[in-house]
Coordinates of C-alpha atoms and ligand atoms in Angstrom, one line a residue:
X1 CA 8.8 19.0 -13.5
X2 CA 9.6 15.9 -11.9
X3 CA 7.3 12.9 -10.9
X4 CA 8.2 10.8 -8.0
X5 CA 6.3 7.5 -6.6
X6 CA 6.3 6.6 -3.3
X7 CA 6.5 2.6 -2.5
X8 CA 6.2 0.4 0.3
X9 CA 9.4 -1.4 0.7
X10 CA 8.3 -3.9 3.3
X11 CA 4.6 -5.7 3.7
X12 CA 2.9 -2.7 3.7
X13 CA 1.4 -0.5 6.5
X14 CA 4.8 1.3 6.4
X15 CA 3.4 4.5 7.3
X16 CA 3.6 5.7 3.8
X17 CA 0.2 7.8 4.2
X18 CA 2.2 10.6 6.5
X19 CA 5.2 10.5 3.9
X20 CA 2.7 10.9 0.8
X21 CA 0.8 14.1 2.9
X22 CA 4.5 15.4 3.7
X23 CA 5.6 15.1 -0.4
X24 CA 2.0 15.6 -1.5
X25 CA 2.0 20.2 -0.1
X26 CA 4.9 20.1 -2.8
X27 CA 3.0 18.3 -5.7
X28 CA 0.3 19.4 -8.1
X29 CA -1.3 15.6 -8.5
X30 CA -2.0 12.7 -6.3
X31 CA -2.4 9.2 -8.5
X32 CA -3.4 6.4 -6.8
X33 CA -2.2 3.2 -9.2
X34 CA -3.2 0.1 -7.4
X35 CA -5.0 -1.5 -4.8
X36 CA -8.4 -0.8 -3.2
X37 CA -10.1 -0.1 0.3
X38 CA -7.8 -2.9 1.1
X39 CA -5.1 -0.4 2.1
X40 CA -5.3 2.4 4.8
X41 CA -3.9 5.6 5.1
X42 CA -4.3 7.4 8.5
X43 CA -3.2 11.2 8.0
X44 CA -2.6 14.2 10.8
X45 CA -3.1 17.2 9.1
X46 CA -3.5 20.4 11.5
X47 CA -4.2 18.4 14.5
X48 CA -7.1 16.5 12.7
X49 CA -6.8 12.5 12.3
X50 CA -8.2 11.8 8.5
X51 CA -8.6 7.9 7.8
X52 CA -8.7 7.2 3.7
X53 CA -8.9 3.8 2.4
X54 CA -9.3 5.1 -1.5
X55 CA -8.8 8.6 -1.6
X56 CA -5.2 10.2 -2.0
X57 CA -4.7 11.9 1.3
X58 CA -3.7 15.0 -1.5
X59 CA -7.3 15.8 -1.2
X60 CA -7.3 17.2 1.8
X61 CA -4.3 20.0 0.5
X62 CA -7.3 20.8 -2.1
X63 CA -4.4 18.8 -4.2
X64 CA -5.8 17.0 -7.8
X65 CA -5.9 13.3 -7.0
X66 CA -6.8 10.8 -8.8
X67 CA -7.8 6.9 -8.6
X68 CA -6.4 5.3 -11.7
X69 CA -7.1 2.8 -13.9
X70 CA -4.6 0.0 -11.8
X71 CA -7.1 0.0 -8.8
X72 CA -10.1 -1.7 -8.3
X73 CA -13.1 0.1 -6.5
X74 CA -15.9 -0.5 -4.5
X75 CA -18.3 2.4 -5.7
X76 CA -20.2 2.0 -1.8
X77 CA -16.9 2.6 0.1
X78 CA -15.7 5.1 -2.5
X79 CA -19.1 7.1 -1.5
X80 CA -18.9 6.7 1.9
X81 CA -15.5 8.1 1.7
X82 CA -15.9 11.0 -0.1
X83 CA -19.3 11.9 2.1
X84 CA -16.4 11.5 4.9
X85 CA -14.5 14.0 3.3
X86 CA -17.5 16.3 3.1
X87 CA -18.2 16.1 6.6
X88 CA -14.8 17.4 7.2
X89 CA -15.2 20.5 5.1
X90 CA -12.9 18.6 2.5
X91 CA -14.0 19.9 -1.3
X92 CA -14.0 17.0 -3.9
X93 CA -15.9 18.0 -6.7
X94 CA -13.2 19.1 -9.9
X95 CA -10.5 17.7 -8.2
X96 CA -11.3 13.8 -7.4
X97 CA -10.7 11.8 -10.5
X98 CA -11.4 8.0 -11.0
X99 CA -10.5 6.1 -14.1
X100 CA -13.4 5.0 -16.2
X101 CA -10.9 1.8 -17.0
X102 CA -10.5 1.1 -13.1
X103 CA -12.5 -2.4 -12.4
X104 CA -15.3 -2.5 -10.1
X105 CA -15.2 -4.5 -6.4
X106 CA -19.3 -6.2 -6.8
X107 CA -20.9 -7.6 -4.1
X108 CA -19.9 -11.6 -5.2
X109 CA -16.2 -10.7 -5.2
X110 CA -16.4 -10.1 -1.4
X111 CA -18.0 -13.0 -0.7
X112 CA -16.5 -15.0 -2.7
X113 CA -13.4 -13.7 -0.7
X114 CA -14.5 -15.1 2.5
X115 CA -15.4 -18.3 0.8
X116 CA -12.0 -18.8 -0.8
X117 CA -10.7 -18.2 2.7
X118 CA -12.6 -20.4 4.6
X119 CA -11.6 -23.6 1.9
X120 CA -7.7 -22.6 2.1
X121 CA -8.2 -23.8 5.1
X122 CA -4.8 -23.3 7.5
X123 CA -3.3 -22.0 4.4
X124 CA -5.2 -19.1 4.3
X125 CA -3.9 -16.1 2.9
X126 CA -5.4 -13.3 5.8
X127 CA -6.9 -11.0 2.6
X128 CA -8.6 -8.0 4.5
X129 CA -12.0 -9.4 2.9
X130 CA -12.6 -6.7 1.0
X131 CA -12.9 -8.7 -2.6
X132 CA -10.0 -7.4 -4.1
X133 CA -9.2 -11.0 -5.0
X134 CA -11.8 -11.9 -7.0
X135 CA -12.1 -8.5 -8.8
X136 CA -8.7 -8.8 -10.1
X137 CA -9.1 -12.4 -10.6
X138 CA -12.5 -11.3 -12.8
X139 CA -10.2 -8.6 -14.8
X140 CA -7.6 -11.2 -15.8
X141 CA -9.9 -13.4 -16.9
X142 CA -11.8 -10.2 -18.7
X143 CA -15.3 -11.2 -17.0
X144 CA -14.4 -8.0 -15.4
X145 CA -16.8 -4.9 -15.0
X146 CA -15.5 -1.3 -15.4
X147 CA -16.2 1.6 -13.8
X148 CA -17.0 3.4 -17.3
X149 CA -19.3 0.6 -17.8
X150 CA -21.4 2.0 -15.3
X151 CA -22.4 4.9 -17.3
X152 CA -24.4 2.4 -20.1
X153 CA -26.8 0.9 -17.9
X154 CA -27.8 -1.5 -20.8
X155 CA -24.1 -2.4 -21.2
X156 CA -24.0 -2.9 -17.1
X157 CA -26.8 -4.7 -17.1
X158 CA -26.1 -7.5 -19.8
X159 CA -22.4 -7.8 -18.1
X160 CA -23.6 -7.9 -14.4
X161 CA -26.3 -10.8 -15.8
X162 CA -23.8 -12.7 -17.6
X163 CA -21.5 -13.0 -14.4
X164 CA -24.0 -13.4 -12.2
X165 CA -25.6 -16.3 -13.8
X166 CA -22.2 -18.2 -13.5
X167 CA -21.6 -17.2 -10.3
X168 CA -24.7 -18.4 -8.8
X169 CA -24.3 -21.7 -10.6
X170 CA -20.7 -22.0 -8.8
X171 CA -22.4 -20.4 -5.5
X172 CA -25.4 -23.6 -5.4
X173 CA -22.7 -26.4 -6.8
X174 CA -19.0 -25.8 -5.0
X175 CA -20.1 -23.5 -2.2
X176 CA -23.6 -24.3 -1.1
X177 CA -24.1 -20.6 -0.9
X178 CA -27.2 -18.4 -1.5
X179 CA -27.4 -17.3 -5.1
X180 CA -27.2 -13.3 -5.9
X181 CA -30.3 -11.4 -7.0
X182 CA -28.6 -10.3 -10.0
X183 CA -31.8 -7.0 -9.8
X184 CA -30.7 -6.0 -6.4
X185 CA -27.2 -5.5 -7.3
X186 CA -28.2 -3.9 -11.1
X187 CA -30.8 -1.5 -9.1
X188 CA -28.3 -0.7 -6.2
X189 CA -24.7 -0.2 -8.7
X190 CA -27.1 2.2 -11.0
X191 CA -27.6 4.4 -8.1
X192 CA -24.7 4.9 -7.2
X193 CA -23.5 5.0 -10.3
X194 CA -25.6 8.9 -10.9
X195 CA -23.6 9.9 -7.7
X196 CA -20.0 8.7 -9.2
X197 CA -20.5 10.1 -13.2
X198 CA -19.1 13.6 -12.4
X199 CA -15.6 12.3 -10.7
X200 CA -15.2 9.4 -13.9
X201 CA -12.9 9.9 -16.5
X202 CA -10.4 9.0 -18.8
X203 CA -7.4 9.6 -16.0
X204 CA -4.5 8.4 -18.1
X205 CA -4.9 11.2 -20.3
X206 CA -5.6 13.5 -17.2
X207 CA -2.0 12.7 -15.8
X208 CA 0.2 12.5 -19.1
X209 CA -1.5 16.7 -19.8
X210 CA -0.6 17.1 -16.3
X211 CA 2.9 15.8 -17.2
X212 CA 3.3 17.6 -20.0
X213 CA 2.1 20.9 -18.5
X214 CA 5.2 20.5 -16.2
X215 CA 3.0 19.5 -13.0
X216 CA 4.7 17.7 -10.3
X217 CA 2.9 14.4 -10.0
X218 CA 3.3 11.8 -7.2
X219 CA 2.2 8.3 -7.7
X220 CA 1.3 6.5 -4.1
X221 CA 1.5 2.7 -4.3
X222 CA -0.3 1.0 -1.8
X223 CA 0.3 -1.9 0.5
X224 CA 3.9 -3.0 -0.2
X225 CA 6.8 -5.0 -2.3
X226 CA 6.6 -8.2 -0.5
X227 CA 2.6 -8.3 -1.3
X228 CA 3.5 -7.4 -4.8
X229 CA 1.6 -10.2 -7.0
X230 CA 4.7 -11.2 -8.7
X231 CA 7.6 -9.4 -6.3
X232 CA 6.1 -10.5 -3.0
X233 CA 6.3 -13.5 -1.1
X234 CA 4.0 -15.5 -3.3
X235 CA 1.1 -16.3 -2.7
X236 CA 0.5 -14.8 1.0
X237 CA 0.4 -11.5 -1.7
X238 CA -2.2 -8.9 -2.3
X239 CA -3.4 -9.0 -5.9
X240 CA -2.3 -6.1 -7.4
X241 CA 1.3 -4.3 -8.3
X242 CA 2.5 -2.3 -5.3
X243 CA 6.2 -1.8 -6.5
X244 CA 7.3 1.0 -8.8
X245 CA 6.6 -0.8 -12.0
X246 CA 2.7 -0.7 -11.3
X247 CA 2.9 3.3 -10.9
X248 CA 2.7 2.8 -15.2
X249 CA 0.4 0.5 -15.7
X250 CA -2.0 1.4 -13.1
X251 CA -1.9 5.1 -14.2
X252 CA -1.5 4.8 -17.5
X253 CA 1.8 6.4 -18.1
X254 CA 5.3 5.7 -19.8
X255 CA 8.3 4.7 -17.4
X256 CA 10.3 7.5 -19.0
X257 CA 8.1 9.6 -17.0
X258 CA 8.6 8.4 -13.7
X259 CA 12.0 10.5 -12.4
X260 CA 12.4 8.8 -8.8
X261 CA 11.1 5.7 -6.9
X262 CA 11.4 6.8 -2.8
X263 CA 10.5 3.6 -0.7
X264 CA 8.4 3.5 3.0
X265 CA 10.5 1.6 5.7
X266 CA 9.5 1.5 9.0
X267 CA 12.9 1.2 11.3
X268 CA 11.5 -2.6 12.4
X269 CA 9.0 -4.8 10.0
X270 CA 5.5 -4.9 10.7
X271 CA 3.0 -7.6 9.0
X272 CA -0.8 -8.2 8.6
X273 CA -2.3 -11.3 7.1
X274 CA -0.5 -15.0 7.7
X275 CA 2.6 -15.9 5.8
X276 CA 6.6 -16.0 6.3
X277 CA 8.2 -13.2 7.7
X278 CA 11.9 -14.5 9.1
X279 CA 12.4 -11.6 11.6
X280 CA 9.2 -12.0 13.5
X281 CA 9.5 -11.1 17.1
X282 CA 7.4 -13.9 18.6
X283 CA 8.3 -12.7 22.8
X284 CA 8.0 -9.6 24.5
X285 CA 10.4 -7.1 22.4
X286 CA 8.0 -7.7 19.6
X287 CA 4.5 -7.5 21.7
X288 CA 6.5 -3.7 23.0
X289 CA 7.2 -2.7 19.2
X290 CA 3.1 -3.4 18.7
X291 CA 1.9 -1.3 22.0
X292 CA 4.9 1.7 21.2
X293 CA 4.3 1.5 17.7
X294 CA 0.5 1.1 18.0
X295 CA 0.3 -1.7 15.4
X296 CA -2.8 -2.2 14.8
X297 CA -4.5 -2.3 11.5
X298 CA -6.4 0.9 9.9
X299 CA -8.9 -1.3 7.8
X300 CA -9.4 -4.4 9.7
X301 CA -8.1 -3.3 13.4
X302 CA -5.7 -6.6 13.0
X303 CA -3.1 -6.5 15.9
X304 CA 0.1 -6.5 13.6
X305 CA 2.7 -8.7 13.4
X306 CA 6.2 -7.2 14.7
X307 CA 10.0 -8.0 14.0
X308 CA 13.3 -6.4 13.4
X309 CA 14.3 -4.7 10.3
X310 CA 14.8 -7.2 7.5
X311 CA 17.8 -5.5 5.1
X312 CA 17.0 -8.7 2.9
X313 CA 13.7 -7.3 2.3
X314 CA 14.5 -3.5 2.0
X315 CA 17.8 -4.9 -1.2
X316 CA 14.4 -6.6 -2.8
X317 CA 12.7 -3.6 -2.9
X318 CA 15.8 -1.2 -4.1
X319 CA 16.5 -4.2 -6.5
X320 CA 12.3 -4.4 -8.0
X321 CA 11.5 -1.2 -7.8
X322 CA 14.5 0.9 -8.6
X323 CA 14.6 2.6 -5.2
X324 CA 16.8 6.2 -5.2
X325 CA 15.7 6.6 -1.8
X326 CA 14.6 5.3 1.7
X327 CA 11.9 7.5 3.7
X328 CA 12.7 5.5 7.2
X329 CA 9.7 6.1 9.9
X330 CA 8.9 5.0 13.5
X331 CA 12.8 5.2 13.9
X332 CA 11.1 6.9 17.7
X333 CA 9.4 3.4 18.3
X334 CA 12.1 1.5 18.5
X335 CA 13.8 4.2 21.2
X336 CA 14.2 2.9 25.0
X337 CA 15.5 -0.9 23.6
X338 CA 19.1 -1.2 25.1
X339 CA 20.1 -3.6 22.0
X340 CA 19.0 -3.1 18.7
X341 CA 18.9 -6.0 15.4
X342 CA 18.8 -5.6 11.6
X343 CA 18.7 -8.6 9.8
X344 CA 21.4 -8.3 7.5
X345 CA 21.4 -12.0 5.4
X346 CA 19.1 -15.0 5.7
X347 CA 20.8 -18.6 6.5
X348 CA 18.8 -21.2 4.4
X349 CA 19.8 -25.0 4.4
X350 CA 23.3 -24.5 5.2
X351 CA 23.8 -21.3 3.2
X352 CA 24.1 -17.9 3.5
X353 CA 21.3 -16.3 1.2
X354 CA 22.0 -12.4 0.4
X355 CA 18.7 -12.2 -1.4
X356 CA 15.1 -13.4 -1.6
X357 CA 14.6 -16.7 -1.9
X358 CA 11.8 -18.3 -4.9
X359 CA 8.7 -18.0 -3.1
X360 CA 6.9 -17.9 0.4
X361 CA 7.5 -21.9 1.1
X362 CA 11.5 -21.1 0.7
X363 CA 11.3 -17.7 2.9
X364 CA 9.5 -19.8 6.1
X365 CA 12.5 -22.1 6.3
X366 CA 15.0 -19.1 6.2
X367 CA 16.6 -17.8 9.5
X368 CA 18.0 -14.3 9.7
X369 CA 21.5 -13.6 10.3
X370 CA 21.8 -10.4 12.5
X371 CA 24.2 -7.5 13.2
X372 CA 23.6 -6.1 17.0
X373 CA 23.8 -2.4 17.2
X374 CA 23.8 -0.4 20.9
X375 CA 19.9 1.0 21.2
X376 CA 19.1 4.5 22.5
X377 CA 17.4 5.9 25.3
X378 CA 16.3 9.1 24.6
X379 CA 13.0 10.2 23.7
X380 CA 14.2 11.2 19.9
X381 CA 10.4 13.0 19.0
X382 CA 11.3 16.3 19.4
X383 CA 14.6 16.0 17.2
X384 CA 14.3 18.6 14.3
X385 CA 17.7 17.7 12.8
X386 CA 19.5 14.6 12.1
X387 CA 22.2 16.0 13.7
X388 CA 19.9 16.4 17.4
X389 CA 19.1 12.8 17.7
X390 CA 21.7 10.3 19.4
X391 CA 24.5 8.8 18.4
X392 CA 23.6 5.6 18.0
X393 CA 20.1 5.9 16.8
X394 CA 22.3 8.0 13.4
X395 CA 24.8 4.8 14.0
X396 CA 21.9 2.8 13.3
X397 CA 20.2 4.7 10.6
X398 CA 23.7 4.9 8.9
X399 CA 23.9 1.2 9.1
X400 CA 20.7 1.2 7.5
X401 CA 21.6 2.9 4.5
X402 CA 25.4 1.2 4.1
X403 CA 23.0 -2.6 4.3
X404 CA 20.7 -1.5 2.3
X405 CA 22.4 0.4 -0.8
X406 CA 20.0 3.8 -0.6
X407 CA 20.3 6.6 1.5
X408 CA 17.7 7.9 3.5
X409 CA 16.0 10.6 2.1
X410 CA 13.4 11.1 5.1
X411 CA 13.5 10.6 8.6
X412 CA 9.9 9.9 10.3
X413 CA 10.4 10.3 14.4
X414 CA 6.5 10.6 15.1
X415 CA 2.8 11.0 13.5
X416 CA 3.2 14.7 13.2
X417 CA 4.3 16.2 10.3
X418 CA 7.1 18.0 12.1
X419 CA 8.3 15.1 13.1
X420 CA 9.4 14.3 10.2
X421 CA 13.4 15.5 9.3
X422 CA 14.5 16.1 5.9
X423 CA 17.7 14.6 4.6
X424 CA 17.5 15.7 1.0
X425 CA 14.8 17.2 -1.1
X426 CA 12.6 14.4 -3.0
X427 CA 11.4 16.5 -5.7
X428 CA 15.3 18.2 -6.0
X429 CA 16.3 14.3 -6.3
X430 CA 14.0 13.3 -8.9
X431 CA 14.5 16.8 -10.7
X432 CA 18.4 15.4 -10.5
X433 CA 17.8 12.0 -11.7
X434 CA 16.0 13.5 -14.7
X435 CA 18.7 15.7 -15.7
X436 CA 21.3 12.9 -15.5
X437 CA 19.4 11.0 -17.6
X438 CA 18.9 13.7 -20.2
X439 CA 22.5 13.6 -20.9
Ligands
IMP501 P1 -6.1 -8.7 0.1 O1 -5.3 -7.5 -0.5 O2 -7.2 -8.3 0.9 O3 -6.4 -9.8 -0.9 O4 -5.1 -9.4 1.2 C1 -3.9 -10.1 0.8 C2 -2.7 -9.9 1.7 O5 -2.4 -8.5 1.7 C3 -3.1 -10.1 3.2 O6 -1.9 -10.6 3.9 C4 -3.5 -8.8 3.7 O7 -3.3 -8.7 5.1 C5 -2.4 -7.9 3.0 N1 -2.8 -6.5 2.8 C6 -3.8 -6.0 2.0 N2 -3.8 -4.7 2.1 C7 -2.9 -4.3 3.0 C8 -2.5 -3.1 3.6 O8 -2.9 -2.0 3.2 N3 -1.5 -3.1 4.5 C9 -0.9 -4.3 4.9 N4 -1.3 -5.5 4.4 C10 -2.3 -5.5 3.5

């Protein structure tokens, strides 16, 4: 059975929570591979709004889903989630995993995240201040502490007293900032660590018997390609591995497994956080994209950044994470413009630039070069078929697909899931690609 991971091919926010519930009724696992409460999935299911920072929105399908070893987790937030869940007569016991190798989000690393902040200064990155930074920052330099490592509170104990000693040495001489009472934390971690033991596990091995039994697995990256640590616009990035790559070593599993890579585009570009972004609609198109669109971040409330549709972008993500497919949403949102834009090349000094240039410094002096397309009218939310909705907003999603090199797989034309028109079958498509590459 085919496994299929669903990306962010833009700066995140794409909208790929209502494309993971709409692929997730046809899968047997949800694995979350990067990423922490940083990221924010708002889901309609039956009429009801769900908000999940952690969780894969699978859950509430009573689908297997699992928090893997790639993502870094603030045991608090987790909690709080999965009481949320309760609340809504969502069942997580048996079917909510979490890696025992995923790192933990402690108190420090979300201070510390304000305090980097405040020293960068006007070059601030805009992190959503949820640590996930520093927690990374702690697992690459291996002063890290694991989720498993909460089960041997003597193991905890010494790691959480070694940190914190250093810390609060760097707290009194660089930041002039209260130290940590390294008891407090110990004390409150263990306590939640007796609610977490029964959903910790070894998940890598979970999602390979999974694979092997022939289940249909879908891996949900979070945030999105151009905050990819090392495939984003460097360093306005997130800290993890959003593209299609990170699906393997934040879930533990071989690339041969992974069948087809489908990437979340909204029919503009939307941005959180500070940073280049070329198409940025700085007048009133772009302030009417934000009300339409209501862009407005889940996790930090952030009024978004809005611009055009960047096809620079979109080849980036095909190119990094092996893209077979574009699901294209809020294609509605941009309805009632009389002239639409897609950026379809960058000029930068002098030069026409097909791709991505080095890093964040070269993307803020790029312009984009755009193709005008005629806009539509018509409300397009109650369009069932591709074939319903007018001519020129197909004109513009076949432009889409010709500038970009995919086609579009899935069409999202409101929040609903029945607004949502099916191009091709993404499961059928990765069950393809894994017989063509069998022979
Ligand atoms: P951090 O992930 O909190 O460190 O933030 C780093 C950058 O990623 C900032 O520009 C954030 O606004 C952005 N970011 C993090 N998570 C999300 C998300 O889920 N959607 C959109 N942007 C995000």
């Amino acid at each position: 059975m085919p496994s299929v991971v669903i990306v962010g091919a833009q700066w995140g926010d794409e909208g790929k929570g209502k494309i993971t519930d709409f692929l997730a009724r046809d899968a047997d696992m949800v694995v979350r591979y990067q990423g922490g409460a940083n990221a924010g999935h708002t889901v309609v299911v039956d009429g009801v709004t769900y908000k999940l920072h952690l969780v894969p929105s699978g859950i509430i399908h009573g689908k297997t889903c699992v928090i893997g070893n790639g993502c870094v987790v603030d045991p608090e937030t987790l909690l709080r989630e999965i009481e949320y869940l309760h609340g809504h007569g969502v069942d997580t016991q048996g079917r909510l995993w979490i890696s025992d190798a995923a790192h933990l989000i402690m108190p420090y690393h979300q201070r510390l995240d304000a305090l980097q902040e405040q020293l960068r200064g006007d070059q601030r990155i805009g992190t959503t201040g949820r640590g996930i930074g520093p927690a990374y920052a702690d697992k690459a330099a291996r002063t890290g502490i694991r989720v498993g490592d909460l089960l041997d509170e003597a193991l905890f104990r010494q790691r959480l007293e070694r940190n914190v000693r250093q810390l609060n040495d760097l707290m009194h001489r660089v930041y002039d900032s209260e130290p940590f009472d390294v008891r407090a934390i110990a004390e409150q971690y263990l306590d939640l660590a007796s609610r977490l033991r029964p959903y910790i596990t070894d998940t890598a091995a979970l999602i390979n018997e999974a694979l092997d039994q022939g289940r249909r697995v879908l891996f949900e990256g979070a945030q999105g390609t151009m905050l990819d640590l090392d495939h984003g616009s460097y360093p306005y990035v997130t800290s993890s591995y959003p593209s299609a790559g990170g699906a393997c070593i934040g879930a533990g599993v071989g690339p041969t497994r992974i069948d087809h890579v489908i990437g979340v585009a909204k029919a503009y570009t939307s941005r959180v956080g500070d940073g280049p972004f070329p198409t940025e609609l700085d007048d009133e198109i772009g302030e009417w994209i934000r009300q339409k669109g209501r862009e407005f971040g889940t996790t930090t409330g952030r009024p978004r950044r809005c611009g055009w549709l960047d096809a620079v972008v979109l080849r980036h993500a095909v190119q990094v994470s092996g893209l077979g497919g574009l699901a294209l949403v809020h294609l509605d949102t941009l309805g009632g413009l009389e002239r639409v834009r897609i950026a379809s090349a960058y000029e930068y000094r002098g030069q026409r630039l097909e791709r991505l240039p080095h890093g964040a410094h070269q993307l803020a002096q790029c312009r984009p070069i755009y193709e005008e397309l005629p806009g539509w009218d018509e409300d397009i939310s109650s369009a069932r078929r591709f074939e319903d909705l007018p001519e020129n907003a197909r004109n513009y999603v076949r432009r889409v697909e010709a500038l970009v090199g995919v086609p579009v797989q899935l069409l999202s034309i409101g929040p609903d899931r029945a607004q949502t028109i099916a191009l091709d079958d993404v499961f059928a498509a990765a069950a393809r690609a894994r017989g063509a590459g069998a022979r």
